[in-house]
Coordinates of C-alpha atoms in Angstrom, one line a residue:
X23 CA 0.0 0.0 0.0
X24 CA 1.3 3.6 -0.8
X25 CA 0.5 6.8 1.6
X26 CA 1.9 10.0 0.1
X27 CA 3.7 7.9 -2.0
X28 CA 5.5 6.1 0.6
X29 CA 5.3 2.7 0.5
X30 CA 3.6 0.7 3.5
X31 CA 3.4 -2.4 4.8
X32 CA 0.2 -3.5 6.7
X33 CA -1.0 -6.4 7.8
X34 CA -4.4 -7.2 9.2
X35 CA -6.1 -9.9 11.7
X36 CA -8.7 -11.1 9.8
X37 CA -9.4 -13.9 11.8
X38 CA -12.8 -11.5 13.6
X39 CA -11.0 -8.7 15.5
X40 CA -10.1 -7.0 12.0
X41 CA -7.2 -5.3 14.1
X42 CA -4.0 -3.9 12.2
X43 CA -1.1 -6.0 13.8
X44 CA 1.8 -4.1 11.9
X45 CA 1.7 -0.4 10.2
X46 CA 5.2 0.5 9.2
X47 CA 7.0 2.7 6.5
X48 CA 9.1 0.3 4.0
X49 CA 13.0 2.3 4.0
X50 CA 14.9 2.9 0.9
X51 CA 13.7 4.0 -2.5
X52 CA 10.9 1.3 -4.0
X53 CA 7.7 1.5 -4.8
X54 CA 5.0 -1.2 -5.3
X55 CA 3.6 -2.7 -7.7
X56 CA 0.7 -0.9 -10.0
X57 CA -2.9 -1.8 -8.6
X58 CA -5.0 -2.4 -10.8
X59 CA -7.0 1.1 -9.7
X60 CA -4.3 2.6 -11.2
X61 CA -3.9 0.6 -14.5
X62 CA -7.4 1.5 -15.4
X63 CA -7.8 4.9 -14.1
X64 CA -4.4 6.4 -16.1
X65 CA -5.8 4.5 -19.2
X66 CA -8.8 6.6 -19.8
X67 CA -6.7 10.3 -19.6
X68 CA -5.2 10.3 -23.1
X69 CA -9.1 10.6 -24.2
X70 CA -9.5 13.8 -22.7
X71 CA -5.8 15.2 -23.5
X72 CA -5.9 18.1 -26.4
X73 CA -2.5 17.0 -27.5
X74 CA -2.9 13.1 -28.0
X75 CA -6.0 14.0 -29.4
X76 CA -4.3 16.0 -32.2
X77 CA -1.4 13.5 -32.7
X78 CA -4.0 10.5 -33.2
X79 CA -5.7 12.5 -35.4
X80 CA -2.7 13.7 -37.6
X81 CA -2.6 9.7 -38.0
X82 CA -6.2 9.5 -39.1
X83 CA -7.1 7.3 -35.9
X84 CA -10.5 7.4 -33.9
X85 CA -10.7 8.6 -30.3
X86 CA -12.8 5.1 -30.2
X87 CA -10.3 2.7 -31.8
X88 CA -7.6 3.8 -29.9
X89 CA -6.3 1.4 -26.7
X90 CA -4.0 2.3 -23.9
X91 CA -2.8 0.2 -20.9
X92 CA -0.5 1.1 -18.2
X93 CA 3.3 -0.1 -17.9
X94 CA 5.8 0.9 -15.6
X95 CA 8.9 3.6 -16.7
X96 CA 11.7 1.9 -14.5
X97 CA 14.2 3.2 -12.8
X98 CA 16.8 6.1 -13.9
X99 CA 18.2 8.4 -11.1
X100 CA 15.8 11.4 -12.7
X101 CA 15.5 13.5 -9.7
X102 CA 12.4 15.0 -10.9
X103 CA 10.8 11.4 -11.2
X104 CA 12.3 10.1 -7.5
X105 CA 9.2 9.5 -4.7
X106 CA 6.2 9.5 -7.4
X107 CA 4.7 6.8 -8.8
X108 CA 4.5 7.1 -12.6
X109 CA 3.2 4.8 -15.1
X110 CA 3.8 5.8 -18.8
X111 CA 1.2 4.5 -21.1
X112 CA 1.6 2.6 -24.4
X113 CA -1.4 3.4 -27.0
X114 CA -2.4 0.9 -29.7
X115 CA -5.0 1.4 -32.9
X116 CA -7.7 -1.6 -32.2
X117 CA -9.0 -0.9 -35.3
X118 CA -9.3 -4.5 -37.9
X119 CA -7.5 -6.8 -35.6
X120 CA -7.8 -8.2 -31.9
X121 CA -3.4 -8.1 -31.9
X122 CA -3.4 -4.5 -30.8
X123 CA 0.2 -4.9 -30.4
X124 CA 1.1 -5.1 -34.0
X125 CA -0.2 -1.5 -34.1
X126 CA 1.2 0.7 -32.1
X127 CA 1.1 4.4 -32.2
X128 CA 5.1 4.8 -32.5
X129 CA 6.7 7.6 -31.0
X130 CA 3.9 8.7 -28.7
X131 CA 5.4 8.8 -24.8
X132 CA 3.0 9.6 -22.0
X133 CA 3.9 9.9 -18.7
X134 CA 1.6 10.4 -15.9
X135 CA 1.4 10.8 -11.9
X136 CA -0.8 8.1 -10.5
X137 CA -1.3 9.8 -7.7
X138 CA -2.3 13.0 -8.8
X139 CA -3.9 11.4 -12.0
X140 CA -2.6 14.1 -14.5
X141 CA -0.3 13.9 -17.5
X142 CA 3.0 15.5 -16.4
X143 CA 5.0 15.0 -20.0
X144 CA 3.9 14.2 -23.2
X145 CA 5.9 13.7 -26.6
X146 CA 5.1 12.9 -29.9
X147 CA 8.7 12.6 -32.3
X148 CA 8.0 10.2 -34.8
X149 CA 4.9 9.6 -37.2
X150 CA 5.9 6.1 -38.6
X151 CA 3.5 4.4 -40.6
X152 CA 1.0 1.9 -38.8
X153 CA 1.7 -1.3 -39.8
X154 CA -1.5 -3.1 -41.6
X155 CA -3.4 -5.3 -39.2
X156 CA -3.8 -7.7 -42.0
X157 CA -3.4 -11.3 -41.2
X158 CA -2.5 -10.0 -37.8
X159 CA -5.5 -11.2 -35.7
X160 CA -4.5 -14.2 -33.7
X161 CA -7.8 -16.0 -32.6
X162 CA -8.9 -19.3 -34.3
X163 CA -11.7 -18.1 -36.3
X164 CA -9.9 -15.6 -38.1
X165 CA -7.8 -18.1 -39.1
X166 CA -7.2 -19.8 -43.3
X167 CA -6.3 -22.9 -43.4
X168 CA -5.5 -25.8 -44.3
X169 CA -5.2 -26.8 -40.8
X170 CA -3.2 -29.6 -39.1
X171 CA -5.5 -32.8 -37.6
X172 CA -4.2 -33.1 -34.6
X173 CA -4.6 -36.4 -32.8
X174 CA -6.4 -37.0 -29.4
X175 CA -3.9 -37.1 -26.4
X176 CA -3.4 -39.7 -24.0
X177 CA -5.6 -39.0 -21.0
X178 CA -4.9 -40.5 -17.7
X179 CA -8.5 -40.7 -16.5
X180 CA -7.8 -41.7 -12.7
X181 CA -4.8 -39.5 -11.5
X182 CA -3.1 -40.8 -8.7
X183 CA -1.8 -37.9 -6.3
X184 CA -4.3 -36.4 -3.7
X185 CA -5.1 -33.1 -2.8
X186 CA -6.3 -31.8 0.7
X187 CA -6.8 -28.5 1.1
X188 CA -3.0 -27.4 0.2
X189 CA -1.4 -30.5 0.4
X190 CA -0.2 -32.8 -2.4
X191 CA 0.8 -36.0 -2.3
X192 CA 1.8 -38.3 -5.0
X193 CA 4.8 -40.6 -5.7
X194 CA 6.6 -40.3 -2.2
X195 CA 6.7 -36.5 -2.3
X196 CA 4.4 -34.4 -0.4
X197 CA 4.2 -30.2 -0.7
X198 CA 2.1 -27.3 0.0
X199 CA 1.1 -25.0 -2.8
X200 CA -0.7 -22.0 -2.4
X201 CA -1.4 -19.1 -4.6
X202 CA 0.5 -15.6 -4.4
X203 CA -0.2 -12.5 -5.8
X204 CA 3.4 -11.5 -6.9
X205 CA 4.9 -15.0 -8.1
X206 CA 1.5 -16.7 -8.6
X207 CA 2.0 -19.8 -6.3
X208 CA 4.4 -20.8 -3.7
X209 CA 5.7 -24.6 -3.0
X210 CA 6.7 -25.2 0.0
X211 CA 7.0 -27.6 3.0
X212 CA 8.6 -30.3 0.2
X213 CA 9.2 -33.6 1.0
X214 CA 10.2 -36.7 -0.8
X215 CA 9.6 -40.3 0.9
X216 CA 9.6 -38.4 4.5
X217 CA 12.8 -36.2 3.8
X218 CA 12.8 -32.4 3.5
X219 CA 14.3 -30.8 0.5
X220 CA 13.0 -27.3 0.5
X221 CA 10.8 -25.5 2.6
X222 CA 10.0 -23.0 -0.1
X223 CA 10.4 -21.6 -3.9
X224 CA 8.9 -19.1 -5.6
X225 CA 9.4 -16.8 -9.2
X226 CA 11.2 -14.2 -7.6
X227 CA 11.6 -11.8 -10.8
X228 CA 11.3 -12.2 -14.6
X229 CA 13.5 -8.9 -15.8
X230 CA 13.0 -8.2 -19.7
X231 CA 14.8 -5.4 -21.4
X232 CA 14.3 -4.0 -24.7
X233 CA 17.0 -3.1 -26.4
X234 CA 15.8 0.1 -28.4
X235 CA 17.2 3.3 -26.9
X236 CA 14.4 5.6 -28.4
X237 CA 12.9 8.4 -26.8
X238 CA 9.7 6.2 -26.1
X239 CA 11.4 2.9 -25.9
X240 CA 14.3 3.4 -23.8
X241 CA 12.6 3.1 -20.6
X242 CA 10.8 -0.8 -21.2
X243 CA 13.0 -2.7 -19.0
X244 CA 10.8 -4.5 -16.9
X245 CA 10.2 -6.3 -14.0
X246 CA 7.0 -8.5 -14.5
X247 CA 6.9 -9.9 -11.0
X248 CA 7.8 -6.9 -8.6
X249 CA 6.1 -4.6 -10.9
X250 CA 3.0 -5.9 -11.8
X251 CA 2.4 -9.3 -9.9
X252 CA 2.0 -12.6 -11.9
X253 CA -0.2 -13.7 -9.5
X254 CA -2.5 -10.1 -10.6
X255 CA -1.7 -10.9 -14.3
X256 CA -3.3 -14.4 -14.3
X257 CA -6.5 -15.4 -15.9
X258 CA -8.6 -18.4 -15.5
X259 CA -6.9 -21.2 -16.7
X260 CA -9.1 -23.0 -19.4
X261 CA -9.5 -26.8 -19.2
X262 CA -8.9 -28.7 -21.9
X263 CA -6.1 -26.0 -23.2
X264 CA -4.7 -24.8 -20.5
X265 CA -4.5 -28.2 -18.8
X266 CA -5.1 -31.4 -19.7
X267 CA -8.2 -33.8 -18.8
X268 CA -8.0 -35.3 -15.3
X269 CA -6.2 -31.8 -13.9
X270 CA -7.4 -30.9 -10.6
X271 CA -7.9 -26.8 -10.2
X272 CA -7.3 -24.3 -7.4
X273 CA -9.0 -21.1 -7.0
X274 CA -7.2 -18.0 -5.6
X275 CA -8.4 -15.0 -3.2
X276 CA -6.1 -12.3 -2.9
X277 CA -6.7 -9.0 -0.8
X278 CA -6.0 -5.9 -3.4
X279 CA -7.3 -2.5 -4.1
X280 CA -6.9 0.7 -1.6
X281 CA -10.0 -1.0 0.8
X282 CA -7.9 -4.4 0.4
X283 CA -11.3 -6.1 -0.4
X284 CA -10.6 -9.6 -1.7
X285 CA -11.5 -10.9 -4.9
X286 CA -11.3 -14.5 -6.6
X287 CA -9.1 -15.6 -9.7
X288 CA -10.7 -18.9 -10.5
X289 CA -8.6 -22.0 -11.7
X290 CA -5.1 -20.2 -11.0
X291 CA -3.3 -22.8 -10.2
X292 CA -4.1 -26.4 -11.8
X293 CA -2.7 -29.8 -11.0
X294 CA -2.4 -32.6 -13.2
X295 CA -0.3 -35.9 -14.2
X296 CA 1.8 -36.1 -17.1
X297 CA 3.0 -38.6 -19.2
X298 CA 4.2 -38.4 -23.0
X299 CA 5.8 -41.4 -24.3
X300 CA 9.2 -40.3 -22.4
X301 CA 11.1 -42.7 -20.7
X302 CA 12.4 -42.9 -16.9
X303 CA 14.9 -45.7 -17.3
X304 CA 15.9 -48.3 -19.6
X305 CA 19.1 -51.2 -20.2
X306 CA 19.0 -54.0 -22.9
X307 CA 20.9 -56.8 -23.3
X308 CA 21.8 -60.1 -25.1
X309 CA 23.2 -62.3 -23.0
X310 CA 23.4 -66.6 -22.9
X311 CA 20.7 -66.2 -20.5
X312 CA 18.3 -64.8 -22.6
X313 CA 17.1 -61.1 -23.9
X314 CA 16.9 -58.3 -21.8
X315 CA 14.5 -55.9 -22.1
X316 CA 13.6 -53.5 -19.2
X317 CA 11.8 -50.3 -19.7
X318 CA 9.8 -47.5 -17.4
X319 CA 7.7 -44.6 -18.5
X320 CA 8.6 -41.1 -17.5
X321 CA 5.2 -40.3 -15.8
X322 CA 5.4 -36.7 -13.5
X323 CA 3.3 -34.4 -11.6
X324 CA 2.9 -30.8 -12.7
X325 CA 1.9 -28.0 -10.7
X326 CA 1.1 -25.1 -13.8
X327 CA 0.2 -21.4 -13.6
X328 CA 0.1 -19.2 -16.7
X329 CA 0.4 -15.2 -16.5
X330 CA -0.9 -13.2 -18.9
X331 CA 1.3 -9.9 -19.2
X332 CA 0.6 -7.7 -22.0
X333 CA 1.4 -9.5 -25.3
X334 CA 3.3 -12.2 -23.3
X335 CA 1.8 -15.1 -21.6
X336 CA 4.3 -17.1 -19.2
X337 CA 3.3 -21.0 -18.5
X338 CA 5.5 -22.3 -15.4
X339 CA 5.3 -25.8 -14.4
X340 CA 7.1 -27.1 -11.0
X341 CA 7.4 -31.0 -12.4
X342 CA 7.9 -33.2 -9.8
X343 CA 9.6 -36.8 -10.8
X344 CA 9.5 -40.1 -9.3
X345 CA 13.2 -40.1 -9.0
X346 CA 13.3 -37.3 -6.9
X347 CA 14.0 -34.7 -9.4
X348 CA 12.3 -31.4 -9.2
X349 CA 12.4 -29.7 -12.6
X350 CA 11.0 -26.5 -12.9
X351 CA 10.2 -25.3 -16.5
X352 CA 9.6 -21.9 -18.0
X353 CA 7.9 -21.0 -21.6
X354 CA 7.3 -17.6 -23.4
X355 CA 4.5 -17.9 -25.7
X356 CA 2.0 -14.7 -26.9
X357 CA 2.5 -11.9 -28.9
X358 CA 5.1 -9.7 -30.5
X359 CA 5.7 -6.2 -29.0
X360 CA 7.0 -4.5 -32.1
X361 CA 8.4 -1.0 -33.3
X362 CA 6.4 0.2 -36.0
X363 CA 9.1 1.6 -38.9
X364 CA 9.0 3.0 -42.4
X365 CA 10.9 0.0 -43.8
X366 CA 8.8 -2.4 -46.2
X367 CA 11.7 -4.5 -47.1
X368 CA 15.5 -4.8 -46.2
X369 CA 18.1 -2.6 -46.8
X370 CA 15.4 -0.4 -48.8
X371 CA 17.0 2.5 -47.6
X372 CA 20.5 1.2 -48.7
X373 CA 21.8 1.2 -45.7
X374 CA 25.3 0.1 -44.6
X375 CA 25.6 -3.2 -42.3
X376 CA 26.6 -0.8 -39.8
X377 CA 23.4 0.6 -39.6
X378 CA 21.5 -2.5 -40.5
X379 CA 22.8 -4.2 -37.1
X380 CA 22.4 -1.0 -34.9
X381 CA 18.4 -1.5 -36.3
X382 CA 18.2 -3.6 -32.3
X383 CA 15.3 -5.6 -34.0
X384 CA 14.6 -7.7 -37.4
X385 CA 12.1 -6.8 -39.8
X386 CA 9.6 -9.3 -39.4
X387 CA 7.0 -7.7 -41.5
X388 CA 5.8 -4.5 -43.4
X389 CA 6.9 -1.5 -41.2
X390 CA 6.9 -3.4 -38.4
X391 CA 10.7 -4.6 -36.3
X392 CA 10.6 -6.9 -33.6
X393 CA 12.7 -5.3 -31.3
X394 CA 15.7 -7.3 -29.3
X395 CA 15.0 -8.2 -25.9
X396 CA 15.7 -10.5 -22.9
X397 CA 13.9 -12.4 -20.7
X398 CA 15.8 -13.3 -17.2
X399 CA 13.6 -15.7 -14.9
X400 CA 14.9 -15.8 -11.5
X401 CA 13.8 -18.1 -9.2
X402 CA 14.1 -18.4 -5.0
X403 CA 15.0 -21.6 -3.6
X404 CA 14.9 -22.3 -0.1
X405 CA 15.9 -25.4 0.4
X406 CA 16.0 -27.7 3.2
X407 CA 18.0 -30.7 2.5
X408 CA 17.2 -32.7 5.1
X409 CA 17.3 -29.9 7.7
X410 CA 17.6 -26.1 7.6
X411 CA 21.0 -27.0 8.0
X412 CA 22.7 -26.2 4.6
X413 CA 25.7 -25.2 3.1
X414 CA 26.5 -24.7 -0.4
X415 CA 28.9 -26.4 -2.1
X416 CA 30.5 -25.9 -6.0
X417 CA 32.0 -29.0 -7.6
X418 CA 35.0 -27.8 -9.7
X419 CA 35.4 -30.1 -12.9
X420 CA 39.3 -30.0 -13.2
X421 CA 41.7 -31.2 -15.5
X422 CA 44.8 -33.3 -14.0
X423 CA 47.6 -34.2 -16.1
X424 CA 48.8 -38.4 -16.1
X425 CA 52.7 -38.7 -16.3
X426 CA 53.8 -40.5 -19.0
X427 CA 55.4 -43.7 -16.8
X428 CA 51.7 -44.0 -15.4
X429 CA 49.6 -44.8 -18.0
X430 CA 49.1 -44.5 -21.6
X431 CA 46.5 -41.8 -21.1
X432 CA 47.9 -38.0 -20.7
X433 CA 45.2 -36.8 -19.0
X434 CA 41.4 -37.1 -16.9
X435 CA 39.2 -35.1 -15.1
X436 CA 38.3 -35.2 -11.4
X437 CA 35.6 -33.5 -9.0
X438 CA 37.0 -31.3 -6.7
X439 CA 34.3 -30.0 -3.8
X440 CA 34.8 -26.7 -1.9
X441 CA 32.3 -25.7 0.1
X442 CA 31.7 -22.1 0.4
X443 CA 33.0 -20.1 3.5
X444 CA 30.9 -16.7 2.6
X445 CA 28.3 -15.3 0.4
X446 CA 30.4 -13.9 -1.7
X447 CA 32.2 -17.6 -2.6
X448 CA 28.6 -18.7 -3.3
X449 CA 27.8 -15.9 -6.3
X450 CA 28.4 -18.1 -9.2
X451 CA 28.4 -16.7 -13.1
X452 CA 28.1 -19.9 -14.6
X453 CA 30.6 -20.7 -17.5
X454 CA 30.5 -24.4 -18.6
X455 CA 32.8 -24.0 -21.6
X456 CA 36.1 -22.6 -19.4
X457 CA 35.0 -23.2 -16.0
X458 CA 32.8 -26.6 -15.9
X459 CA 31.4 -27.2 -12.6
X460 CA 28.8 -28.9 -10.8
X461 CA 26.4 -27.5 -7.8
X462 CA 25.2 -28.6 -4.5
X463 CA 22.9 -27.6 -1.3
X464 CA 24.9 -29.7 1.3
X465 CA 23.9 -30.7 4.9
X466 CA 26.9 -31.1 6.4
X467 CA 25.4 -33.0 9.9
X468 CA 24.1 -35.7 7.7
X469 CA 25.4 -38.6 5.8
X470 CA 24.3 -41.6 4.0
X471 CA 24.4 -45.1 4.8
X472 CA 27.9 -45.0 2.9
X473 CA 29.3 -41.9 4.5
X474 CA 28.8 -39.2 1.6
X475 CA 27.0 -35.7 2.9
X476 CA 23.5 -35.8 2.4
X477 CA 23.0 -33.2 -0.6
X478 CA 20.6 -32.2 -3.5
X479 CA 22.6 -30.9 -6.8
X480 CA 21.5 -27.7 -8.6
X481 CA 21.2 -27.9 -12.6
X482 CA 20.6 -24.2 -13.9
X483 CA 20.1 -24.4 -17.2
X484 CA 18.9 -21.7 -19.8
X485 CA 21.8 -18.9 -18.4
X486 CA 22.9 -16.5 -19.8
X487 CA 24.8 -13.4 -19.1
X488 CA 23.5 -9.9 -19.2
X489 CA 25.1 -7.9 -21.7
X490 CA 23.7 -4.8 -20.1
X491 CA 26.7 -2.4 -19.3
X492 CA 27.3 -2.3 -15.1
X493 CA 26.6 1.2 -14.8
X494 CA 23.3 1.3 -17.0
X495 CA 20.1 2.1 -14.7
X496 CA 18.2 -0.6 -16.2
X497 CA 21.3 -3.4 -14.8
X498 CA 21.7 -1.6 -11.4
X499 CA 18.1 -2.5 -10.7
X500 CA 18.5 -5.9 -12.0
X501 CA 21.9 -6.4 -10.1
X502 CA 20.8 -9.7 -9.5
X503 CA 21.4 -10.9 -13.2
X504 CA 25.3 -10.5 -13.0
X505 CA 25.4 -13.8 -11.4
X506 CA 23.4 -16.9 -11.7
X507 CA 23.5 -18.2 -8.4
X508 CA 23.3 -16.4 -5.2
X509 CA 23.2 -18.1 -2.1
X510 CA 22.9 -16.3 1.0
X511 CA 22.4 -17.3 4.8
X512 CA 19.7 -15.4 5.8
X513 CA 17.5 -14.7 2.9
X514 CA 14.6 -12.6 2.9
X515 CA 11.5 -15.6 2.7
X516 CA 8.6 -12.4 2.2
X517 CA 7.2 -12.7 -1.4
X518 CA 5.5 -9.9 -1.2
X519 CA 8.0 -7.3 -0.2
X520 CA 8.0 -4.5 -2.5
X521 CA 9.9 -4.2 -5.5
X522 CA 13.3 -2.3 -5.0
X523 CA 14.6 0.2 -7.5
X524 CA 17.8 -0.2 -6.5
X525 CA 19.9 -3.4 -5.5

C-alpha cells in the first residue's frame, strides 16, 4: 500500500477482531507494484488530452479505436521522477484486428502521476507508418487454413496424487502449494519419501529489457513480478487448453485494491499428471541367459500457472519426478511487442551493415521490427535438505595431467568440492565452456548409509549473461542478473516485499 507515496506495509487480523497487527513505513527507494485502480484509471486520460487527441488525429485514428494500458517507466536516477509513482502508457489502434500490439502508435510517450492522475509530459517525435493489421488477428476463427488434424492425447483418467486442502501427495513427495499475488503460487514444506528438500520456492523476478534506446522505448525494461504481480496478471486457466483432462484446479483469493477487499481468480493454479511417451529408465541386453528388455515410463506431476502480461503469456510448471527430481520449466508464448518503422523491405534504404545491425530488432513484416530483448527468470529456492541445515557447495570439474610412466592416457578429469565459506564464494556466473562445474545444497550434519553428505545438486540451465553495461540504470536495478546463483544465509522468505529500485 502507498501513503503519500510512501510505500507501506500493513498487515491485518482477519481472523474476527479485523485489528492492524503491523503499520510501518518500508525504508529505501521502492515503490510497489501498479494496482489495478491505477492501470485503469491512467488509461482513460489520453481521451481527454488536447494533445494526444491532435497526434491521433494527424494519423487519421478514432478517439474510439484507440487502446491504452499502463506499464511501468523503470528506474533512472531522474530526480524529478524520485518519490512519485509514474506509469507511462503505451497506446495501440484496435482498429481491424484483436493483436493490438502489432499496431502501435510509435513515437507517442505519456507519462503520468498516478497519484495525482494528470499527464505530467507528453511527446510525440515520430509519425511512422501503422503497420497493416492484415493477417495479424490471432484467434482461431480468423484463421485460413488448411489446418493440421491433430490427434487426441493420452488422457490418464484416474490421477493418482491427492489433494487436501494445500497439500499434495503423489509418488513419495508431499508439498504445499498456495497461490500468491506476486509469483502466482508458492511450493513449500517439500518432501520426498519423509525427507525435507526445500521448505519453499517461488518466481522471484522475470526482468525483460528491450534493447531500443528511443525516446519512447528506452525506458521498457521491466520487472514482471515486482512490478505488476504474476499472481494479478493471471486469468482463468481453461480446461482442456490450459491443462489437460483429469487436472485438478485451485482457485485464488487475494486482498488488493486501496479498501484491500478480496476478490477470486478462479482456476489459478491447476494440478495434473503427465505422461508423454518419455522414458524414466531403460538397459538391454543379449546375453546366454536370454534377452533383456527392461523399460519404465517417465510419468510426472505438474503444478502449472500461466500469467498473462501484455502481449506475453508465461506458463510455469514445477514437475515433480519419481526419481526425486524437481524440474522446474519456464515457456514464453504470446505476442510480438514491435516497433512500428517506415521499412517495407530490407536494406530499402541502402543502408550500410553498420546501420543495418544497430536497427536492435529484425524486420519481421511491413513497417513493423521486432525489437531485441531478454527475458531473465529468477527463481528463489529455499531449500531444506534434510534440515535447515545447509551449506553450499561448488563441484570444480578439473583437469589433471597423467605422467607418462603412469599410463598410456595424458590426462582425466576429477571432482573437486569446496564448500563455500561466505556469500560472496557462493555468487556463481556460470561458465560451462572454461570453468565446468557442478552444484550442490549440502547438509553437512548428515550422511548416508555410505558416508557421503547428504545433498541435492542444482542444474541451472537456460543462463545466460546480461550484456547490459554495469553502470546502465536498467542493470543496477536488475543487479541480480550479474550472477546466476546467489546463495545467502539469511535470505529474505517475504514474497511480497516491495519491488526495490535499486539493489
Amino acid at each position: 500500500m502507498t501513503i503519500d507515496t510512501k510505500p507501506r506495509k500493513i498487515i491485518v487480523d482477519v481472523s474476527g477482531s479485523g485489528r492492524i497487527v503491523e503499520n510501518k513505513e518500508i525504508p529505501g527507494s521502492g515503490y510497489p507494484a501498479l494496482s489495478e485502480e491505477a492501470e485503469n484509471a491512467t488509461a482513460y486520460l489520453p481521451a481527454t488530452y488536447q494533445p494526444f487527441l491532435d497526434s491521433i488525429a494527424a494519423r487519421g485514428i478514432a478517439i474510439d479505436d484507440v487502446y491504452c494500458e499502463a506499464a511501468s517507466p523503470g528506474w533512472f536516477n531522474v530526480s524529478a521522477e524520485e518519490n512519485r509513482i509514474l506509469v507511462y502508457l503505451l497506446c495501440y489502434d484496435t482498429k481491424g484486428t484483436a493483436n493490438v500490439y502489432m499496431r502501435p502508435l510509435e513515437g507517442v510517450t505519456i507519462a503520468v502521476d498516478a497519484t495525482e492522475m494528470k499527464i505530467i509530459r507528453y511527446l510525440d517525435v515520430l509519425k511512422a507508418p501503422m503497420p497493416t493489421s492484415k493477417g495479424t488477428d490471432y484467434r482461431f476463427a480468423a484463421q485460413k487454413g488448411p489446418f493440421l488434424t491433430f490427434s487426441k492425447p493420452g488422457v490418464i483418467e484416474h490421477p493418482s496424487f491427492t489433494l487436501d486442502g494445500h497439500i499434495v501427495k503423489w509418488a513419495g513427495w508431499e508439498f504445499h502449494v498456495r497461490p500468491n499475488l506476486r509469483s502466482q503460487n508458492v511450493i513449500s514444506i517439500v518432501k520426498k519419501d519423509g525427507r525435507s528438500v526445500m521448505y519453499q520456492g517461488f518466481v522471484s523476478e522475470v526482468f525483460v529489457p528491450y534493447q531500443s534506446a528511443t525516446t519512447d522505448w528506452y525506458w521498457r525494461t521491466y520487472m514482471d513480478a515486482g512490478e505488476y504481480n504474476l499472481g494479478f496478471l493471471s486469468l482463468p486457466l481453461q480446461p482442456l487448453n490450459d491443462c489437460p483432462r483429469g487436472a485438478t484446479f485451485m482457485n485464488a483469493t487475494f486482498a488488493a485494491g486501496p479498501d484491500g477487499s478480496p476478490y477470486v481468480t478462479d482456476n489459478l493454479i491447476c494440478i495434473f499428471e503427465r505422461y508423454a511417451g518419455d522414458i524414466a529408465w531403460r538397459h538391454a541386453e543379449d546375453l546366454p541367459v536370454g534377452d533383456i528388455r527392461e523399460s519404465r515410463p517417465k510419468m510426472t506431476l505438474v503444478v502449472r500457472t500461466i500469467a498473462s502480461n501484455g502481449n506475453y503469456d508465461y506458463i510455469f510448471d514445477w514437475e515433480f519426478q519419481t526419481d526425486g527430481i524437481i524440474r522446474v520449466k519456464v515457456e514464453a508464448t504470446g505476442v510480438l511487442e514491435i516497433s512500428a518503422n517506415a521499412m517495407k523491405y530490407v536494406n530499402e534504404a541502402n543502408m550500410t551493415k553498420a546501420e543495418i545491425d544497430k536497427m536492435y530488432g529484425t524486420l519481421i513484416s511491413e513497417n513493423t521490427i521486432g525489437v531485441f530483448h531478454d527475458h531473465f527468470f529468477s527463481f528463489h529456492l529455499d531449500m531444506d535438505v534434510d534440515g535447515p541445515n545447509n551449506s553450499f557447495v561448488e563441484g570444480k570439474l578439473v583437469k589433471h595431467l597423467i605422467p607418462p610412466e603412469k599410463s598410456l592416457r595424458k590426462s582425466r578429469w576429477g571432482l573437486e568440492k569446496y564448500v563455500a565459506k561466505t556469500e560472496d564464494e557462493a555468487r556463481i556466473q556460470i561458465n560451462p565452456i572454461e570453468h565446468p562445474a557442478q552444484y550442490y545444497v549440502m547438509n553437512p550434519s548428515k550422511k548416508t548409509r555410505l558416508g557421503n553428505q547428504v545433498s541435492y545438486r542444482l542444474v541451472p540451465s537456460g543462463v545466460a549473461p546480461s550484456l547490459l553495461d554495469p553502470s546502465d540504470y536498467p542493470q543496477i536495478r536488475a543487479g541480480f542478473t550479474k550472477n546466476q546463483v546467489l546463495y545467502v544465509n539469511d535470505m529474505q522468505t517475504d514474497v511480497d516485499t516491495y519491488h526495490q529500485k535499486k539493489m
